[in-house]
Coordinates of C-alpha atoms and ligand atoms in Angstrom, one line a residue:
M4 CA 57.2 180.8 138.4
A5 CA 58.9 178.6 140.9
L6 CA 59.3 175.0 139.9
V7 CA 56.5 172.9 141.4
S8 CA 55.7 169.3 142.4
A9 CA 53.7 167.3 139.9
R10 CA 50.9 166.7 142.4
D11 CA 48.5 169.5 141.8
M12 CA 48.9 169.7 138.0
L13 CA 48.1 165.9 137.8
L14 CA 45.1 166.1 140.1
K15 CA 43.7 169.0 138.0
A16 CA 44.4 167.0 134.8
H17 CA 42.8 163.9 136.2
K18 CA 39.7 165.8 137.3
E19 CA 39.3 167.7 134.0
G20 CA 40.2 164.7 131.8
Y21 CA 43.4 165.6 130.0
G22 CA 47.0 164.5 130.2
V23 CA 50.2 166.3 131.2
A24 CA 53.2 165.4 129.1
Q25 CA 56.5 164.3 130.7
I26 CA 59.0 165.3 128.1
N27 CA 62.4 163.8 128.8
I28 CA 65.3 166.3 128.5
N29 CA 68.8 165.5 127.3
N30 CA 70.7 168.8 127.2
L31 CA 70.4 172.6 127.2
E32 CA 68.7 172.7 123.8
W33 CA 66.0 170.2 125.0
I34 CA 65.2 172.3 128.0
K35 CA 65.0 175.5 125.9
A36 CA 62.8 173.8 123.3
V37 CA 60.3 172.5 125.9
L38 CA 60.1 175.7 127.9
E39 CA 59.6 177.8 124.7
V40 CA 56.6 175.6 123.7
V41 CA 55.1 175.6 127.2
K42 CA 55.1 179.4 127.2
E43 CA 53.7 179.6 123.7
L44 CA 50.9 177.1 124.4
N45 CA 50.3 178.0 128.0
S46 CA 50.6 174.4 129.2
P47 CA 51.9 172.7 132.3
V48 CA 54.7 170.2 131.7
I49 CA 56.9 167.7 133.5
L50 CA 60.6 167.6 132.6
G51 CA 61.7 164.0 132.8
V52 CA 65.3 163.3 133.7
S53 CA 66.7 159.8 133.7
E54 CA 69.7 159.0 135.8
G55 CA 71.8 158.6 132.6
A56 CA 70.6 162.0 131.3
A57 CA 71.4 163.6 134.6
K58 CA 74.9 162.2 134.5
Y59 CA 75.3 163.4 130.9
M60 CA 74.2 166.9 131.9
G61 CA 76.7 167.2 134.7
G62 CA 74.7 165.8 137.7
Y63 CA 71.4 166.5 139.4
R64 CA 72.4 169.9 140.7
N65 CA 73.5 171.1 137.3
V66 CA 70.2 170.0 135.8
M67 CA 68.3 172.0 138.5
A68 CA 70.6 175.0 137.9
M69 CA 69.9 175.0 134.2
V70 CA 66.2 174.5 134.5
R71 CA 65.9 177.1 137.3
E72 CA 67.8 179.7 135.4
L73 CA 66.1 179.1 132.0
D74 CA 62.7 179.2 133.8
A75 CA 63.7 182.7 135.1
F76 CA 65.3 183.7 131.8
Y77 CA 62.0 183.0 129.8
N78 CA 59.9 184.3 132.7
I79 CA 57.8 181.2 132.6
Q80 CA 54.4 181.5 134.3
Q81 CA 53.3 177.9 133.7
P82 CA 53.8 175.1 136.2
I83 CA 56.9 173.1 135.5
A84 CA 58.0 170.0 137.5
V85 CA 61.5 168.5 137.3
H86 CA 61.0 164.8 137.7
L87 CA 63.5 161.9 138.2
D88 CA 62.6 159.2 135.7
H89 CA 63.0 155.6 136.7
G90 CA 65.0 156.5 139.7
T91 CA 66.9 153.9 141.7
Y92 CA 66.6 154.0 145.5
E93 CA 69.9 155.8 145.9
G94 CA 69.2 158.1 142.9
A95 CA 65.8 159.1 144.4
F96 CA 67.5 160.6 147.5
K97 CA 70.3 162.3 145.5
A98 CA 67.8 164.0 143.1
L99 CA 65.7 165.0 146.1
E100 CA 68.7 166.6 147.8
A101 CA 69.5 168.5 144.6
G102 CA 66.1 170.1 144.5
F103 CA 64.1 167.9 142.1
T104 CA 60.4 168.7 142.6
S105 CA 59.1 165.2 141.7
I106 CA 60.6 161.7 142.0
M107 CA 59.9 158.4 140.3
F108 CA 61.2 155.5 142.4
D109 CA 61.2 152.5 140.1
G110 CA 61.3 149.5 142.3
S111 CA 59.6 147.2 139.8
H112 CA 62.6 145.0 139.5
Y113 CA 62.7 144.2 143.2
P114 CA 60.7 141.4 144.8
F115 CA 57.3 143.0 145.5
E116 CA 57.7 143.3 149.3
E117 CA 60.9 145.2 148.8
N118 CA 59.4 147.5 146.2
L119 CA 56.6 148.2 148.7
A120 CA 58.9 148.9 151.6
K121 CA 61.3 151.1 149.6
T122 CA 58.4 153.0 148.0
K123 CA 57.1 153.8 151.5
E124 CA 60.4 155.2 152.6
V125 CA 60.7 157.3 149.4
V126 CA 57.2 158.7 149.9
A127 CA 57.8 159.6 153.5
K128 CA 61.0 161.5 152.7
C129 CA 59.7 163.2 149.6
H130 CA 56.3 164.2 151.1
S131 CA 58.0 165.7 154.1
V132 CA 59.4 168.4 151.7
G133 CA 56.4 168.7 149.4
V134 CA 57.9 166.6 146.5
S135 CA 55.6 164.3 144.5
V136 CA 56.3 160.6 144.0
E137 CA 55.6 158.1 141.2
A138 CA 55.9 154.4 141.7
E139 CA 55.8 151.5 139.3
V140 CA 54.5 148.0 139.3
G141 CA 55.0 145.6 136.4
S142 CA 58.0 146.7 134.4
I143 CA 57.7 148.7 131.2
G144 CA 59.1 146.9 128.2
G145 CA 62.2 147.9 126.2
E146 CA 65.3 149.7 127.3
E147 CA 65.8 153.3 128.4
D148 CA 69.2 154.5 129.5
G149 CA 70.2 151.1 130.6
V150 CA 67.0 150.4 132.5
V151 CA 65.7 147.2 130.8
G152 CA 62.1 146.0 131.4
A153 CA 60.5 142.7 130.3
G154 CA 57.2 144.4 129.7
E155 CA 55.0 142.7 132.2
I156 CA 51.3 143.4 132.7
A157 CA 50.8 144.7 136.3
D158 CA 49.0 142.8 138.9
P159 CA 46.1 144.9 140.2
E160 CA 46.4 143.7 143.8
E161 CA 50.1 144.8 143.9
C162 CA 49.0 148.1 142.4
R163 CA 46.5 148.6 145.1
L164 CA 49.1 148.0 147.8
I165 CA 51.6 150.3 146.3
A166 CA 48.9 153.0 145.8
E167 CA 48.2 152.8 149.5
T168 CA 51.6 154.0 150.3
G169 CA 50.3 157.5 149.4
V170 CA 52.2 157.9 146.1
D171 CA 50.9 160.8 144.0
M172 CA 50.9 159.0 140.6
F173 CA 51.2 155.5 139.5
A174 CA 52.8 153.7 136.5
A175 CA 51.5 150.3 135.7
G176 CA 52.8 148.1 132.9
I177 CA 49.9 147.6 130.5
G178 CA 51.8 146.4 127.4
N179 CA 53.6 149.7 126.8
I180 CA 57.2 149.7 125.7
H181 CA 60.0 152.3 125.8
G182 CA 61.4 153.1 122.4
K183 CA 59.9 152.1 119.0
Y184 CA 56.9 149.8 119.0
P185 CA 57.4 146.6 117.0
A186 CA 55.1 145.9 114.0
N187 CA 53.4 143.0 115.8
W188 CA 52.7 145.0 119.0
K189 CA 49.5 143.9 120.7
G190 CA 48.5 147.4 121.9
L191 CA 47.6 148.6 125.4
D192 CA 45.6 146.4 127.7
F193 CA 42.7 148.7 128.6
E194 CA 41.0 146.1 130.7
V195 CA 44.0 146.0 133.1
L196 CA 44.2 149.8 133.0
A197 CA 40.6 150.2 134.0
E198 CA 41.0 147.6 136.8
V199 CA 44.2 149.4 138.0
Q200 CA 42.4 152.7 138.2
R201 CA 39.5 151.1 140.1
V202 CA 41.7 149.5 142.7
T203 CA 44.0 152.5 143.1
N204 CA 41.3 154.7 144.4
N205 CA 41.4 157.1 141.4
I206 CA 45.0 158.1 141.7
P207 CA 46.4 159.8 138.5
L208 CA 48.0 157.0 136.3
V209 CA 51.1 157.3 134.2
L210 CA 51.7 155.9 130.8
H211 CA 55.3 155.3 129.9
G212 CA 56.6 154.7 126.4
G213 CA 54.3 157.5 125.0
S214 CA 56.2 157.7 121.7
G215 CA 54.4 156.0 118.8
I216 CA 51.2 155.1 120.6
P217 CA 48.3 155.7 118.2
E218 CA 46.2 158.8 119.0
D219 CA 43.0 156.9 119.7
M220 CA 44.8 154.7 122.3
I221 CA 46.2 157.8 124.0
K222 CA 42.7 159.3 124.2
K223 CA 41.2 156.1 125.5
A224 CA 44.0 155.8 128.1
I225 CA 43.3 159.4 129.3
S226 CA 39.6 158.7 129.5
L227 CA 40.5 155.7 131.8
G228 CA 42.5 157.7 134.3
V229 CA 46.0 158.3 132.7
S230 CA 47.0 161.9 133.5
K231 CA 50.8 161.8 132.7
I232 CA 52.2 160.5 129.5
N233 CA 56.0 160.1 129.0
V234 CA 57.6 161.0 125.7
N235 CA 61.3 160.7 124.9
T236 CA 62.1 158.7 121.8
E237 CA 59.9 160.7 119.4
C238 CA 61.8 163.9 120.3
Q239 CA 65.2 162.1 119.9
L240 CA 64.2 160.7 116.5
A241 CA 62.9 164.1 115.2
F242 CA 66.1 165.9 116.4
A243 CA 68.3 163.3 114.7
E244 CA 66.4 163.4 111.5
A245 CA 66.5 167.2 111.2
T246 CA 70.2 167.3 112.1
R247 CA 71.0 164.6 109.5
K248 CA 69.1 166.5 106.8
Y249 CA 71.0 169.7 107.6
I250 CA 74.3 167.9 107.2
E251 CA 73.4 165.8 104.3
E252 CA 72.3 169.0 102.4
G253 CA 75.8 170.3 103.1
K254 CA 74.5 173.3 105.1
D255 CA 77.3 173.0 107.7
L256 CA 79.7 173.6 104.8
Q257 CA 78.1 176.8 103.7
S258 CA 79.2 180.1 105.2
K259 CA 79.1 179.8 109.0
G260 CA 76.8 176.8 108.9
F261 CA 79.1 174.9 111.2
D262 CA 78.3 177.2 114.1
P263 CA 76.5 174.9 116.6
R264 CA 73.9 177.6 117.1
K265 CA 73.0 177.1 113.4
L266 CA 73.8 173.4 113.1
L267 CA 71.5 172.5 116.0
A268 CA 68.7 174.9 115.2
P269 CA 66.7 172.5 112.8
G270 CA 66.9 169.8 115.4
V271 CA 65.6 172.1 118.1
E272 CA 62.7 173.2 115.8
A273 CA 61.9 169.5 115.3
I274 CA 61.7 168.9 119.0
K275 CA 59.5 171.9 119.4
N276 CA 57.1 170.5 116.7
V277 CA 56.9 167.1 118.5
V278 CA 56.2 168.9 121.9
R279 CA 53.5 171.1 120.3
E280 CA 51.9 168.0 118.8
K281 CA 51.9 166.1 122.1
L282 CA 50.6 168.9 124.3
T283 CA 47.8 169.4 121.8
L284 CA 46.9 165.7 121.6
F285 CA 47.1 165.2 125.4
G286 CA 44.7 168.2 125.8
S287 CA 46.9 170.4 128.1
V288 CA 47.1 173.5 126.0
N289 CA 45.8 176.5 128.0
K290 CA 45.6 174.4 131.1
A291 CA 48.4 176.1 133.0
Ligands
LIG325 P1 59.5 156.7 125.0 O1 61.0 156.9 124.8 O2 59.1 155.4 124.4 O3 58.7 157.9 124.5 O4 59.2 156.5 126.5 C1 59.6 157.6 127.4 C2 59.4 157.2 128.8 O5 58.5 156.4 129.1 C3 60.2 157.7 129.9 O6 60.1 157.1 131.1

């Protein structure tokens, strides 16, 4: 199936009360792992690509080439969107030009008026070619690929104004953090989430920092309008742990165990397990 914008899959998820996973990809193995699970579980998915990950994979065009060819290789029939994660203003236009089907413009670090003006420009350009747009208000805490956020709680009035730009999905900071959650984490602010959904005219909401959020909070967030949940760290941790185990057990030293196709296989299997778990928890299995 041709790669698609995230718009329709999120509107369907929002209407039917489940979440679509954004799984961030880091290399060829990651893309293969996600596509294999999507096919197996007949689920839609959004492949998240940060600017740092795109650079690592040889640029936006190479990311698109890999995803497009693997999509054809596996004969994927499920909707797949390729989404720029936390895009800068310049990055948004570059990814668009390379064929990304969905763009997040993260203007949360600009003064609000500038975030609003730039979001409007990105929406106009992306919508003219059928590409979906995500905007952010109130930065997400923690660090991801050099993007550092203080973890503010979003101001609902600012959310309303940004939603009016016509964005297709909307990320509001509600106490969520990229990376591991600290032991003293206060949890998600559901009051703000409900208010944000109310003032944004029922637009599908996005929950960043999806790794390590307890299941009951994920389900409650979905019930309050979250339709897209971003997961990166949990896949990375699972991949690293499985790879470390393989090496610590000396398997790379046995026979041809040093062959990367063997050495990386347990890590890939571990990513697949995390993706299976998330698609099941978010409720998107058989929703393609
Ligand atoms: P985690 O790495 O915490 O799962 O967050 C991913 C994310 O929000 C990508 O934008």
